[in-house]
Coordinates of C-alpha atoms in Angstrom, one line a residue:
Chain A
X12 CA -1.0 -9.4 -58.6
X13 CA -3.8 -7.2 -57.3
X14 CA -7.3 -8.8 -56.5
X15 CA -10.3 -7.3 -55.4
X16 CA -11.5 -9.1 -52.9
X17 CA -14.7 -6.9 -51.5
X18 CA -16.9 -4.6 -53.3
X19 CA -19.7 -2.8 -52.3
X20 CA -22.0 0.2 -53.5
X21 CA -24.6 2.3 -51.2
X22 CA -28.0 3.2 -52.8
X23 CA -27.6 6.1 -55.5
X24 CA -30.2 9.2 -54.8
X25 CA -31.5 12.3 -53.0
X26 CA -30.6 9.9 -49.8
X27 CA -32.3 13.1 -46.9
X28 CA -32.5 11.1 -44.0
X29 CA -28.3 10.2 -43.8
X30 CA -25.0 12.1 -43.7
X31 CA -21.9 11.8 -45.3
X32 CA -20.4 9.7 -42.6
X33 CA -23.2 7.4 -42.6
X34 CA -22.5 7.0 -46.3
X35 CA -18.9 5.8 -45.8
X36 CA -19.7 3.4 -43.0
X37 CA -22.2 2.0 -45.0
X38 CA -19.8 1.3 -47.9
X39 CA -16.7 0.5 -45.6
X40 CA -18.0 -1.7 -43.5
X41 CA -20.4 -3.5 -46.1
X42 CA -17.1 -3.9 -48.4
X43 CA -15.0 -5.5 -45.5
X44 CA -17.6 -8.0 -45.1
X45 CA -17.9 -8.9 -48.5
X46 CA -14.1 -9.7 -48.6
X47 CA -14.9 -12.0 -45.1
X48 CA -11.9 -9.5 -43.7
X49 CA -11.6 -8.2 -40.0
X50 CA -11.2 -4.6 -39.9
X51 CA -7.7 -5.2 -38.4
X52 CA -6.3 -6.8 -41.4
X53 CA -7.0 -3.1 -43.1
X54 CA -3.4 -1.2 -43.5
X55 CA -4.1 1.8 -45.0
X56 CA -7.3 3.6 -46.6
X57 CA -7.8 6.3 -49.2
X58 CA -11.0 7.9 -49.6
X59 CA -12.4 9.8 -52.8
X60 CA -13.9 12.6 -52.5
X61 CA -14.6 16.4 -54.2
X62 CA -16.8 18.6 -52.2
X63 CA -17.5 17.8 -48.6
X64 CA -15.5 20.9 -47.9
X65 CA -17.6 23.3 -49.5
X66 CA -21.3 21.4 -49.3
X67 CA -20.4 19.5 -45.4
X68 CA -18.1 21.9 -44.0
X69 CA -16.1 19.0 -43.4
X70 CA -12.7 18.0 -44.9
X71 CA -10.1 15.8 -43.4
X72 CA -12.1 13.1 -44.2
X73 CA -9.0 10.6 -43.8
X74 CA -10.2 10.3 -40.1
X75 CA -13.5 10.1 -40.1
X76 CA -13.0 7.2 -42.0
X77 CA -10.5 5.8 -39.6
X78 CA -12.5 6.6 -37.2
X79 CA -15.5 4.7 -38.0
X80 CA -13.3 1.5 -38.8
X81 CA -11.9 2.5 -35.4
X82 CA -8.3 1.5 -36.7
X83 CA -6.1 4.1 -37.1
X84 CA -4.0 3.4 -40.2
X85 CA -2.9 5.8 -42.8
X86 CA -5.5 7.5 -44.7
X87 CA -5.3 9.7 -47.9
X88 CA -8.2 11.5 -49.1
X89 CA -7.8 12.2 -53.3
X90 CA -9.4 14.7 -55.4
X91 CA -9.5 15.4 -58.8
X92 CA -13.0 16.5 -59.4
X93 CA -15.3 13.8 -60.6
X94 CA -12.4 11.4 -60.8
X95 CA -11.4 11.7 -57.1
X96 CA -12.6 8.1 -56.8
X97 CA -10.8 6.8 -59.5
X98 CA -7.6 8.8 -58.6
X99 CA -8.2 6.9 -54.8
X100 CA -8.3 3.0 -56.9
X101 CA -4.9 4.7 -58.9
X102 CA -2.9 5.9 -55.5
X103 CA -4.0 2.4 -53.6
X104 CA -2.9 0.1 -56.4
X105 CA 0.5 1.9 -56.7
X106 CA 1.2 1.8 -52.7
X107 CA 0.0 -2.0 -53.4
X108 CA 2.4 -2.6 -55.9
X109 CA 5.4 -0.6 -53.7
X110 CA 4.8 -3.4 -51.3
X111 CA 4.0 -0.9 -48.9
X112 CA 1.1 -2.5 -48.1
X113 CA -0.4 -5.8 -49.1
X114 CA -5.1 -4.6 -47.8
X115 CA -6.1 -1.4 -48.3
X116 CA -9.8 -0.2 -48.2
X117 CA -11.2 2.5 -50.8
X118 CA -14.1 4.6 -50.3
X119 CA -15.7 7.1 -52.9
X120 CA -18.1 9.2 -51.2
X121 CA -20.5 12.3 -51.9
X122 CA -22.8 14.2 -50.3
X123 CA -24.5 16.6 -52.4
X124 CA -28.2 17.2 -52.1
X125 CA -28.1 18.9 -48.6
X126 CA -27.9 22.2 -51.0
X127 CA -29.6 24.0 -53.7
X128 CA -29.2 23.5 -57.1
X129 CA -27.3 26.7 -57.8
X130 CA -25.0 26.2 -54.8
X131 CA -23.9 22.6 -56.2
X132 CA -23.4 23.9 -59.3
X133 CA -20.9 26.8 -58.3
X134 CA -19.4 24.2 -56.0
X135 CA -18.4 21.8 -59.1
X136 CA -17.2 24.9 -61.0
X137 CA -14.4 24.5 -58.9
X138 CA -13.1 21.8 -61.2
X139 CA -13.1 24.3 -63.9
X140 CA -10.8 27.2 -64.8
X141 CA -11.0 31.1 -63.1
X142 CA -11.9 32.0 -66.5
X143 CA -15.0 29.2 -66.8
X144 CA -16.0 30.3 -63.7
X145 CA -15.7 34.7 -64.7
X146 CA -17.8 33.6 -67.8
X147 CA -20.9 32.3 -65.9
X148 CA -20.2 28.3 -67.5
X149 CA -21.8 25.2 -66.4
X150 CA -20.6 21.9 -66.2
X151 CA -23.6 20.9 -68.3
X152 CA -22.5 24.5 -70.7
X153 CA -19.0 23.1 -71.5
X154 CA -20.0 19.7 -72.3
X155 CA -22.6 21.1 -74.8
X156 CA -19.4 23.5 -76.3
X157 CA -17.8 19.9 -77.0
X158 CA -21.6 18.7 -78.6
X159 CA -22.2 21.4 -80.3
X160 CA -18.4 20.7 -81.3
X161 CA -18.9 16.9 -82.2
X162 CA -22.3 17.5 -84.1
X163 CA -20.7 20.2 -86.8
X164 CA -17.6 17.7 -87.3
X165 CA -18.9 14.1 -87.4
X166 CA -22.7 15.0 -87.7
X167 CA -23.9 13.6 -84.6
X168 CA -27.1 13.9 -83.8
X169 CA -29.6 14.6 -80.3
X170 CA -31.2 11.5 -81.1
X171 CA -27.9 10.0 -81.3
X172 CA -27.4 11.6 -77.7
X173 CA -30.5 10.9 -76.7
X174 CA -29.9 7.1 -77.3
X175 CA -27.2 7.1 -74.9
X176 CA -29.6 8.3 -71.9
X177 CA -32.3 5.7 -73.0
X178 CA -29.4 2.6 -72.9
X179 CA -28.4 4.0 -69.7
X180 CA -31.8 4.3 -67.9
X181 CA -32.7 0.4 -68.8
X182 CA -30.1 -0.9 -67.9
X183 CA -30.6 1.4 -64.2
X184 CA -33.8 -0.1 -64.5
X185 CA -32.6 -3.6 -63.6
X186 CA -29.5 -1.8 -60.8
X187 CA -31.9 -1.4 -57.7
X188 CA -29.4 0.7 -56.8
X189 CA -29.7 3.2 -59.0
X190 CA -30.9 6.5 -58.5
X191 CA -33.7 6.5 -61.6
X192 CA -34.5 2.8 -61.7
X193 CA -36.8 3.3 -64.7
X194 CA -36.9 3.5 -68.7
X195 CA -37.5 6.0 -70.6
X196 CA -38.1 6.9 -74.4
X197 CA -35.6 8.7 -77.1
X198 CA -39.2 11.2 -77.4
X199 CA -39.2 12.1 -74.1
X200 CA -35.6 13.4 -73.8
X201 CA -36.2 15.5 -76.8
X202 CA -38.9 17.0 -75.2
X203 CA -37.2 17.6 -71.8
X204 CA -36.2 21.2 -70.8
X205 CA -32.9 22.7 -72.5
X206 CA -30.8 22.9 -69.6
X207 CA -27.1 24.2 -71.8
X208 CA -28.1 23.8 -76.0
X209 CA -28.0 21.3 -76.9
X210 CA -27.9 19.1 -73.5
X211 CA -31.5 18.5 -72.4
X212 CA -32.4 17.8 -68.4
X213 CA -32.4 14.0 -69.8
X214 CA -29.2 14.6 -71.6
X215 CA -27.4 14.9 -67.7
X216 CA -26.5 12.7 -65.3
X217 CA -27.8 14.1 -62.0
X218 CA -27.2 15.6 -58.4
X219 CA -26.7 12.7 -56.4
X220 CA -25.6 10.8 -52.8
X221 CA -24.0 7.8 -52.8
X222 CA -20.7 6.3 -51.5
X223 CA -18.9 2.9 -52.9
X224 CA -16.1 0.7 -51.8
X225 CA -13.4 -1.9 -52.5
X226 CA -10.6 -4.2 -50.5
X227 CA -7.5 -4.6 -52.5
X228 CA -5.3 -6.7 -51.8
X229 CA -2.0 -8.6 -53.0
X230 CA -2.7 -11.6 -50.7
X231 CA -3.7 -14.5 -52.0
X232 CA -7.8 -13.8 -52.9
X233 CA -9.8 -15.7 -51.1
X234 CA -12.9 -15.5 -53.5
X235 CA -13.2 -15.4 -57.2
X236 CA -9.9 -13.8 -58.5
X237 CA -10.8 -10.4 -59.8
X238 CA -7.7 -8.8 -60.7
X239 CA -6.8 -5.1 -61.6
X240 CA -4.8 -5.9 -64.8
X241 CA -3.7 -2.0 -65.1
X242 CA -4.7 1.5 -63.7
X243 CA -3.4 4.4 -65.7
X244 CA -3.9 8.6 -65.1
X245 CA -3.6 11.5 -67.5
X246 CA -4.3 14.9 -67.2
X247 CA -4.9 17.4 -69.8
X248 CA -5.5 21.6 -69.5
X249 CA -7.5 22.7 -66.7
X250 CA -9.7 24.8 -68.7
X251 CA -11.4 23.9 -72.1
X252 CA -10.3 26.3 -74.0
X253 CA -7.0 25.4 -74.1
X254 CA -7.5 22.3 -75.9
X255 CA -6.7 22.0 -79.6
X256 CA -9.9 19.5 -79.8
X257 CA -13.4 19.8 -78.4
X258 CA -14.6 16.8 -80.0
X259 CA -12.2 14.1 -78.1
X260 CA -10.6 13.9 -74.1
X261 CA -7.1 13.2 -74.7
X262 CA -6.3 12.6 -71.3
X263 CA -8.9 9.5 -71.9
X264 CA -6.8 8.8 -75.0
X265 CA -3.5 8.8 -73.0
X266 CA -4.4 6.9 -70.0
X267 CA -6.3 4.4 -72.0
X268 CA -3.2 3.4 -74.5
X269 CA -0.9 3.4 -71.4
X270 CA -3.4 0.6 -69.6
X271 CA -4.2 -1.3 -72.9
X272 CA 0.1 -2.1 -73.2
X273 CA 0.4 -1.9 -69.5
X274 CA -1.4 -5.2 -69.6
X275 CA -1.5 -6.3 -73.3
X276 CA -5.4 -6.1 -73.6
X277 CA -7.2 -4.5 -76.6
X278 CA -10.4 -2.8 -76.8
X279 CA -11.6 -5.9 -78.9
X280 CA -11.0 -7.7 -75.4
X281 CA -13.3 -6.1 -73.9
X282 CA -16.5 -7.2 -72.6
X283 CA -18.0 -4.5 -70.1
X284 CA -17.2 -1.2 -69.6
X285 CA -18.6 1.6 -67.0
X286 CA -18.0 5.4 -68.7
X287 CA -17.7 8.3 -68.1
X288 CA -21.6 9.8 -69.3
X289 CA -21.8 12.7 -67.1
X290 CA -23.6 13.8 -69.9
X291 CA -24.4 11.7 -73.1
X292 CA -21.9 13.6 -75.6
X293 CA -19.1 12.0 -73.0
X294 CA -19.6 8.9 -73.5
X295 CA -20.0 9.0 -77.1
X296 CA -16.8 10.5 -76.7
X297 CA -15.1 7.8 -74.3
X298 CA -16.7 5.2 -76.6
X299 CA -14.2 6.9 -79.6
X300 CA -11.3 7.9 -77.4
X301 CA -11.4 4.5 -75.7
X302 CA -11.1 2.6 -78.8
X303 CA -14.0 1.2 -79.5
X304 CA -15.2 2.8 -82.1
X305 CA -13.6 5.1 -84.8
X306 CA -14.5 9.1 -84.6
X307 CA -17.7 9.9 -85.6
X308 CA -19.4 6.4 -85.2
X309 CA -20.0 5.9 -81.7
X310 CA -23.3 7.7 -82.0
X311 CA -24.9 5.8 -84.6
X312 CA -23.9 2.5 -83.2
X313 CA -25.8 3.5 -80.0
X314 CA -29.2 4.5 -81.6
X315 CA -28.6 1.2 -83.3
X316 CA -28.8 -0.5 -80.1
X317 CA -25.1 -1.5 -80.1
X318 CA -23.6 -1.4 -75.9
X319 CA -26.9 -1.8 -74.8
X320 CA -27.2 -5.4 -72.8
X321 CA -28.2 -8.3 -74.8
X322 CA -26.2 -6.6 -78.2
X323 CA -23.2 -8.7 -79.3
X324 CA -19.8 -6.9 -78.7
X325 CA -18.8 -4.5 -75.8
X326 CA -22.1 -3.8 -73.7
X327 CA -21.4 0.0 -71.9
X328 CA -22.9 1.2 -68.2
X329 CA -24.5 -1.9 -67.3
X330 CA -25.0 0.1 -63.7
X331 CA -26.9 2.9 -65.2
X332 CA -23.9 4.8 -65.7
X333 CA -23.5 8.3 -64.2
X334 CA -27.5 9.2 -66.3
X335 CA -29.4 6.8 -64.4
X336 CA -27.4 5.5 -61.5
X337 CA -26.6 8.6 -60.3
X338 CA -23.5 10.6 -60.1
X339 CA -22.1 11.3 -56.1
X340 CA -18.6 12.8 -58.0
X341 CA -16.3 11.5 -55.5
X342 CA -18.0 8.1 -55.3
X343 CA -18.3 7.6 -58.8
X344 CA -15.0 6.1 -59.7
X345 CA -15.1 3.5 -57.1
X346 CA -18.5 2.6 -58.0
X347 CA -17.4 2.1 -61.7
X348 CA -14.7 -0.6 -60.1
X349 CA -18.0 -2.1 -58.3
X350 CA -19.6 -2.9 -60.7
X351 CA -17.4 -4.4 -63.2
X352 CA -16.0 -6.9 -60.1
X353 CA -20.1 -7.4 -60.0
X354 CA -19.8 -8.4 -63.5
X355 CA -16.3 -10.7 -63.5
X356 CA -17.8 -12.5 -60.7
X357 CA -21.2 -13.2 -62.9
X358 CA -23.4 -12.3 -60.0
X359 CA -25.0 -9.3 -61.8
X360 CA -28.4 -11.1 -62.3
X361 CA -30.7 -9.0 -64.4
X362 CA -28.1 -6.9 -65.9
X363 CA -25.2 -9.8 -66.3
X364 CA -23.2 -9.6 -69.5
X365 CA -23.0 -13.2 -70.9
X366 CA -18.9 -14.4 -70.0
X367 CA -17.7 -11.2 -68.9
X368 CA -13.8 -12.0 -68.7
X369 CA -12.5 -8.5 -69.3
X370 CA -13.9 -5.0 -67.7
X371 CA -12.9 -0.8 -68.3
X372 CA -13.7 1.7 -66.3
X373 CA -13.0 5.8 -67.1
X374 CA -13.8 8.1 -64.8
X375 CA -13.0 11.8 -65.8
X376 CA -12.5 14.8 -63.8
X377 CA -14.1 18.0 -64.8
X378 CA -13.9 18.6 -69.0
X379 CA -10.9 16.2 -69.0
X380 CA -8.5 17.9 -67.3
X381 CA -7.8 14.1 -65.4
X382 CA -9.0 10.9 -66.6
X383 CA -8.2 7.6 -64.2
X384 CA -8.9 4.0 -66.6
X385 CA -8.9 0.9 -65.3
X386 CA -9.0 -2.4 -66.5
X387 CA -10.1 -5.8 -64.7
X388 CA -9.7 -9.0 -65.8
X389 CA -11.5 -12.2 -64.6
Chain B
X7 CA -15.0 32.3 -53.6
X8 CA -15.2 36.4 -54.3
X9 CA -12.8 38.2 -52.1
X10 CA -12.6 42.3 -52.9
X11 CA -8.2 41.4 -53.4
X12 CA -9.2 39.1 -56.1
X13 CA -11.8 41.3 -58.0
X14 CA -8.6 43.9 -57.6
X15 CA -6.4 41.6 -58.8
X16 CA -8.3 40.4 -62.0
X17 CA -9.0 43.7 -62.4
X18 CA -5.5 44.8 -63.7
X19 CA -5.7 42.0 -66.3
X20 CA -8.5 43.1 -68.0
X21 CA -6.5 45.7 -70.5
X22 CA -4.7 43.3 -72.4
X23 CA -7.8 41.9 -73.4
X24 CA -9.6 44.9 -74.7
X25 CA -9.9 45.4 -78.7
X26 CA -9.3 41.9 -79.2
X27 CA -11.0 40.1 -82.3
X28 CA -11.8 36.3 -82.9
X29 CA -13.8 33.5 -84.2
X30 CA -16.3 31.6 -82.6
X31 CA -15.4 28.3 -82.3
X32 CA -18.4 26.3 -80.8
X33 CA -21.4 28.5 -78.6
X34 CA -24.3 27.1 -76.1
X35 CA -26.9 29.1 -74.7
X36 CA -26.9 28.5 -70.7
X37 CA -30.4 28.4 -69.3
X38 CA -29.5 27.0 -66.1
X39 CA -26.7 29.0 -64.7
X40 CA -25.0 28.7 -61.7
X41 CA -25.1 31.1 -58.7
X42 CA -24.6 34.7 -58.8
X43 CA -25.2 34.8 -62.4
X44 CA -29.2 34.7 -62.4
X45 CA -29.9 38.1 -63.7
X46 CA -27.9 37.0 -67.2
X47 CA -29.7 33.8 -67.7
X48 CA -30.4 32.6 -70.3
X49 CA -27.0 34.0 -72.2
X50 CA -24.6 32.5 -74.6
X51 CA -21.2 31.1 -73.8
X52 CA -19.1 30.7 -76.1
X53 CA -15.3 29.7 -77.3
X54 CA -13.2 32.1 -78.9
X55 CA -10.2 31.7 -80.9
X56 CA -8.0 34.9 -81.5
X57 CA -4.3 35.5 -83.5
X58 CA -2.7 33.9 -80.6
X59 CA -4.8 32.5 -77.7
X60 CA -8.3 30.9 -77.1
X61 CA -10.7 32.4 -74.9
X62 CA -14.3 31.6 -73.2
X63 CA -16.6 34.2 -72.8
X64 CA -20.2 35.1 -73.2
X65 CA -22.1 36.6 -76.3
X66 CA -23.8 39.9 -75.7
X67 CA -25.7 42.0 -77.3
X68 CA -27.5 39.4 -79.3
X69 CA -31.1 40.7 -79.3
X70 CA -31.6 36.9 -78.3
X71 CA -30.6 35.6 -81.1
X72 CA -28.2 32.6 -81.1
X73 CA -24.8 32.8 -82.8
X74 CA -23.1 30.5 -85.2
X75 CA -19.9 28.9 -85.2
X76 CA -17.4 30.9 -87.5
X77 CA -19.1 34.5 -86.9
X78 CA -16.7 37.2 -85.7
X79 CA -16.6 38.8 -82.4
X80 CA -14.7 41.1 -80.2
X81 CA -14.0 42.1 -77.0
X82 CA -16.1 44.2 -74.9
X83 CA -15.9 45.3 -71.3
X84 CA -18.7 44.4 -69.1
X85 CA -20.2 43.7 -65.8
X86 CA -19.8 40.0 -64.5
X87 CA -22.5 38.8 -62.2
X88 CA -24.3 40.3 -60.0
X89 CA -22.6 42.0 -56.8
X90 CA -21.5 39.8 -53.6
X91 CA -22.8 40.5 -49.7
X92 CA -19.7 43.1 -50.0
X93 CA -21.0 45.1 -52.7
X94 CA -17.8 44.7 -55.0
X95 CA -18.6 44.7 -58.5
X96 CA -17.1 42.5 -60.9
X97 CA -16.4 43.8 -64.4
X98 CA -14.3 41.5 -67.4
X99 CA -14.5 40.3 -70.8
X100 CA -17.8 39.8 -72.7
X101 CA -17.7 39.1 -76.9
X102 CA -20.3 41.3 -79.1
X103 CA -20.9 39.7 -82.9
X104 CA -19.2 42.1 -85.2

């Protein structure tokens, strides 16, 4: 059995006045403290993280992080895009359950705002194809490919998309952590500048800083037994075009089917999830691909109010999600894992979901090309 | 990253996709674009499906106006971005509406 035993996340944002190191302290150190560990009982740690070679000038991160705890254990640094964090939680719980080791630390980290907004944006092309890259696409341009997709097929709507960013940005509004910790109307995203048609500024999560971390551990927990019932990884065509569907990610579909048997949960069991919204197409799409809802419907039940706190059923991105909260890539993952121990343990005040017993996370990489889900039980 | 052995290297693929025709399959129109591609913005990108592959490309020659999923395009040969500090330029694939 593998508990989570520590769980912390830094502040989300345009954080100027710290580095990328001070990020992962932060989150390291505040995570061994919340699982009341010494730094010594830490045997390995694997850090998430996408871009610190191309916006830092620093890779190798494995070290630094070592470093800073100032015990020299192994280290792995993952990457898979946006999902580096999630592919960190995937690589720790298997070296957990080798019986390699029994505590390991995992840190997602990003530092991203150091550089201009054309700079980052080439940088996270490098989790797209050559070809994505020849053809002058976006992050934000693919995902509208897949809504412009989803819209002709199954009639979804910008309002329905729309309704997704609104959700997201009160429920951020209770995080303080959150990088926009405010509300804001369905009218005012349709009004905000087109930044790929039909994504809107309000339809994309942002450029963010931010790092978040967990102890794992197959010891006997010493607090509230959070456990990671299963943690699953597919991957699917680099590029987009390959795909014989823009409307769904089956690498969500595949990892998600292998974690609901892994651990003989349902989606019906679930209470709290943390997706993948990157923009809000995605997570109508993770809501379909996950389970939850059938094609085509996952975008009316939101501008219904359905996923938003206080609905009955599954309640989606109680943090924010990636809209409001914020979106450091590499940190992401691991903040997802945050959150939803946040939730098992009931200590999520403002934005607590009534008995949360069971918890999803799905972080994505790129257009798909990885997805890491994870499921928590209480 | 550009490199002068990689804009050769591409270079020598390009013929294979000349005189190629397709269907557009979904389109955007990118008004934020990422670096190097300024000049172009805002231009339309869009996913092709041919006889027997699937590309991504973007729609020229449009007169601004947007595309529609189903129209037919093909292949033309064009300039990609704008030059690098080592004054290679980049040429490939763009699609015109037929």
């Amino acid at each position: 059995m593998i508990s989570v035993i520590g769980a912390y996340t830094t502040k989300f944002g345009e954080l100027w006045n710290v580095t990328l190191r001070d990020l992962i302290n932060e989150a390291a150190f505040s995570a061994i403290s919340d699982a009341s560990l010494d730094t010594k009982e830490i045997q390995a740690v694997y850090l998430g993280n996408m871009l610190s070679g191309m916006l830092s000038g620093q890779e190798q991160l494995g070290p630094m992080l070592t470093e800073e705890l100032g015990v020299f254990v192994p280290a792995i640094r993952t990457e898979g895009a946006c999902a580096s964090g999630g592919l960190a939680v995937f690589e720790a719980v298997n070296a957990l359950q080798s019986g390699k080791f029994e505590t390991v630390l995992i840190v997602g980290a990003e530092k991203m705002t150091d550089r201009p907004q054309d700079m980052v944006a080439m940088a996270l092309m490098a989790a797209g194809s050559d070809a994505e890259r020849q053809a002058g696409a976006t992050f934000p341009g693919l995902y509208a490919l897949m809504a412009r997709s989803h819209m002709e097929k199954y009639q979804t709507t910008q309002e329905q998309m729309a309704a997704v960013s609104v959700k997201n940005h009160f429920h951020a509004s209770l995080n303080g952590k959150a990088q926009f910790p405010f509300t804001i109307t369905i009218d005012k995203v349709m009004e905000s500048g087109a930044i790929a048609d039909p994504l809107k500024l309000l339809d994309c999560s942002p450029i963010s800083d931010g790092a978040s971390a967990i102890i794992l551990t197959t010891k006997s927990a010493r607090k509230k037994n959070i456990q990671i019932a299963a943690s699953e990884v597919s991957t699917d065509t680099l590029g987009l075009a390959q795909r014989d569907s823009l409307t769904e990610l089956l690498a969500t579909k595949k990892a998600s089917r292998s974690a609901y048997k892994n651990c003989g949960i349902a989606p019906t069991d679930v209470d709290v999830a943390e997706l993948h919204d990157c923009f809000t197409i995605a997570e109508i799409m993770a809501l379909e691909d996950l389970g939850f809802y059938k094609k085509g419907e996952a975008g009316p039940a939101i501008l219904r109010g359905e996923t938003k706190l206080g609905s009955k059923g599954l309640i989606a991105n109680t943090s924010g999600g990636l809209k409001a909260c914020g979106h450091p890539v590499g940190a992401t993952g691991v903040k997802q894992i945050v959150e939803i121990t946040q939730q098992l343990r009931g200590v999520s005040k403002a934005k607590q979901v009534e008995n949360a017993k069971v918890g999803l996370c799905q972080n994505v990489g790129g257009t798909g090309a990885t997805a890491v889900v994870t499921i928590l039980k209480n | 990253m550009s490199s002068p052995i990689k804009a050769w290297r591409e270079q020598k693929k390009i013929n294979k996709n000349l005189g190629i025709q397709g269907k557009i399959i979904s389109w955007t129109k990118i008004l934020v674009p990422p670096y190097g591609f300024s000049s172009d913005a805002p231009y339309f990108l869009a996913i092709i499906k041919t006889n027997n592959n699937t590309l991504i490309g973007q729609i020229v020659d449009t007169n601004g106006n947007a595309p529609k999923t189903g129209q037919k395009v093909e292949t033309v040969y064009r300039r990609q971005k704008k030059p690098d500090t080592e004054g290679i330029i980049y040429y490939g694939i763009k699609f015109r509406i037929l």
